[in-house]
XYZ file of C-alpha atoms in Angstrom:
131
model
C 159.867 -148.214 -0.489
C 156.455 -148.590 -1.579
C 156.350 -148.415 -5.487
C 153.435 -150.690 -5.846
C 150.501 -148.253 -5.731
C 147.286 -148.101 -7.797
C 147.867 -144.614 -9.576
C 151.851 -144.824 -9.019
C 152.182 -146.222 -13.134
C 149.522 -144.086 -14.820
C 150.776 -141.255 -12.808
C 154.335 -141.677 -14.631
C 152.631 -142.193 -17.618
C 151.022 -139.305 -17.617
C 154.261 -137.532 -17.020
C 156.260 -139.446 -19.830
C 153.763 -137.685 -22.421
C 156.151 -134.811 -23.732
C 154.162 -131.321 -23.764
C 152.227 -132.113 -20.814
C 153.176 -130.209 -17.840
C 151.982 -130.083 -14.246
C 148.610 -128.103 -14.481
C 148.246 -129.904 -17.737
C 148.237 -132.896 -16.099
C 145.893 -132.644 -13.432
C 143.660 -130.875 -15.804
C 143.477 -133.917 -18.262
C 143.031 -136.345 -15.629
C 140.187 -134.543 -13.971
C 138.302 -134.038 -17.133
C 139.001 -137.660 -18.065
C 137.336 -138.806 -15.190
C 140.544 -140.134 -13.336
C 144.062 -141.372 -13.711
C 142.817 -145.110 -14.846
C 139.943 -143.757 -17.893
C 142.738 -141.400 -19.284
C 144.738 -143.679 -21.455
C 141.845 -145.593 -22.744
C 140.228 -142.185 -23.871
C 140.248 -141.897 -27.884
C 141.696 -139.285 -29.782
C 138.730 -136.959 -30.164
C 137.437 -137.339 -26.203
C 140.914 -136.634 -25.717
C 140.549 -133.275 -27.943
C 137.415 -132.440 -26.152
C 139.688 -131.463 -23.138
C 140.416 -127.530 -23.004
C 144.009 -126.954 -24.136
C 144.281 -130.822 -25.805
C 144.472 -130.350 -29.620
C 145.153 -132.577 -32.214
C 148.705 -133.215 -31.474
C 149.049 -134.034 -28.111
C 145.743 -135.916 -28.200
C 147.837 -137.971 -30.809
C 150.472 -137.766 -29.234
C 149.188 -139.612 -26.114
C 147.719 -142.374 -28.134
C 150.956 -142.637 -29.842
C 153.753 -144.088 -27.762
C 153.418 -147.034 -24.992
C 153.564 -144.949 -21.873
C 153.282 -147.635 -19.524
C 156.489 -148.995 -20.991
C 158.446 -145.593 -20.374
C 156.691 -145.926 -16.833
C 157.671 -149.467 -15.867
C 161.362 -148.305 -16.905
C 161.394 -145.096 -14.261
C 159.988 -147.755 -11.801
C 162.973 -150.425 -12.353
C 165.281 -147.425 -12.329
C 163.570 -146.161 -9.092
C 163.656 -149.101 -7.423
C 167.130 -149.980 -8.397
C 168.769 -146.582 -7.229
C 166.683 -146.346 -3.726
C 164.660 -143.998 -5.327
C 160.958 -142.788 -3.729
C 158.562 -141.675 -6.028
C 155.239 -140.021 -4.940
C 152.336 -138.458 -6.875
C 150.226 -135.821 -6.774
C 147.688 -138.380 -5.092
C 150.154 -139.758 -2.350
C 149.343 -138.570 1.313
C 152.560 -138.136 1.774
C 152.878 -135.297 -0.933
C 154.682 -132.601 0.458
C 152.022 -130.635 1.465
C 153.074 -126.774 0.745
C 154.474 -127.897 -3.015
C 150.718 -129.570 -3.001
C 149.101 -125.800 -2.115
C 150.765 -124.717 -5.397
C 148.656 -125.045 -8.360
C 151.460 -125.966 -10.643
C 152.842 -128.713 -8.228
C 154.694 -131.585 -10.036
C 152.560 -134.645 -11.220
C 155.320 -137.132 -9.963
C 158.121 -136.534 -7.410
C 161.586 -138.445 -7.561
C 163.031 -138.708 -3.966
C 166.069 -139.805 -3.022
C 167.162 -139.656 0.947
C 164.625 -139.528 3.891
C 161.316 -139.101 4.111
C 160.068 -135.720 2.959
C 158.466 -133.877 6.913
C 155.607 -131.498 5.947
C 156.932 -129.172 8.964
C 160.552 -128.837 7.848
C 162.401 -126.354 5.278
C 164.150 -128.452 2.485
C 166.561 -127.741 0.209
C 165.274 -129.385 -4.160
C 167.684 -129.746 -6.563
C 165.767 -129.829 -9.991
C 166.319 -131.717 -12.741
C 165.693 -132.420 -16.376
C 164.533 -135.410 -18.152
C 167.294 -135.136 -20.742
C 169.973 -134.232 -18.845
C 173.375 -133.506 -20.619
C 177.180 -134.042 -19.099
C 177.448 -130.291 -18.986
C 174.426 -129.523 -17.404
């Protein structure tokens, strides 16, 4: 399992900022200039990005993201757990043809096959013991 890519941290990241969703995302990095000049962006370049106000340009200069990151890698790597980006070439390619495609997969089992059906269960990030 190869965890160790360039964009694989800022990509989760990214996706640890609460409020930011997938087109969100992609639309913040791109008018950032890329994954890497996103976090070092100040509060009002961050504002300057069409649907980033106040609070979520705050809100991303708030917390340590690459902390929250580094802990979905550990946990990753310590349950066999893939994780690919929006960036990976091995994206699935039809969730990539939808414009609201996830930022960051988790995948656990084999090898996603770009010419097979497949069956996603979906989760949540604060998932209860009922749900």
């Amino acid at each position: 399992m190869e965890q160790d890519r360039p964009d694989l941290r800022d990509c989760l990241a990214l996706w640890a900022v609460p409020g930011i969703g997938s087109m969100m995302s992609k639309r913040i990095i791109s008018y950032s200039g890329g994954i890497k000049e996103l976090f070092r962006l100040k509060t009002n370049d961050l504002m300057r990005i069409p649907g980033v106000g106040q609070t979520l340009a705050e809100t991303i200069r708030h917390e340590d993201y690459y902390r929250i990151a580094d802990e979905m890698l550990e946990f990753a790597n310590k349950f066999d757990v893939s994780v690919l980006t929006w960036y990976d070439k091995n994206y699935p390619s039809r969730l990539k043809s939808c414009e609201d495609g996830p930022l960051v997969l988790f995948v656990k089992g084999r090898p996603i096959e770009s010419d097979k059906k497949y069956l996603a269960m979906v989760g949540t990030r604060a998932a209860t013991q009922r749900g």
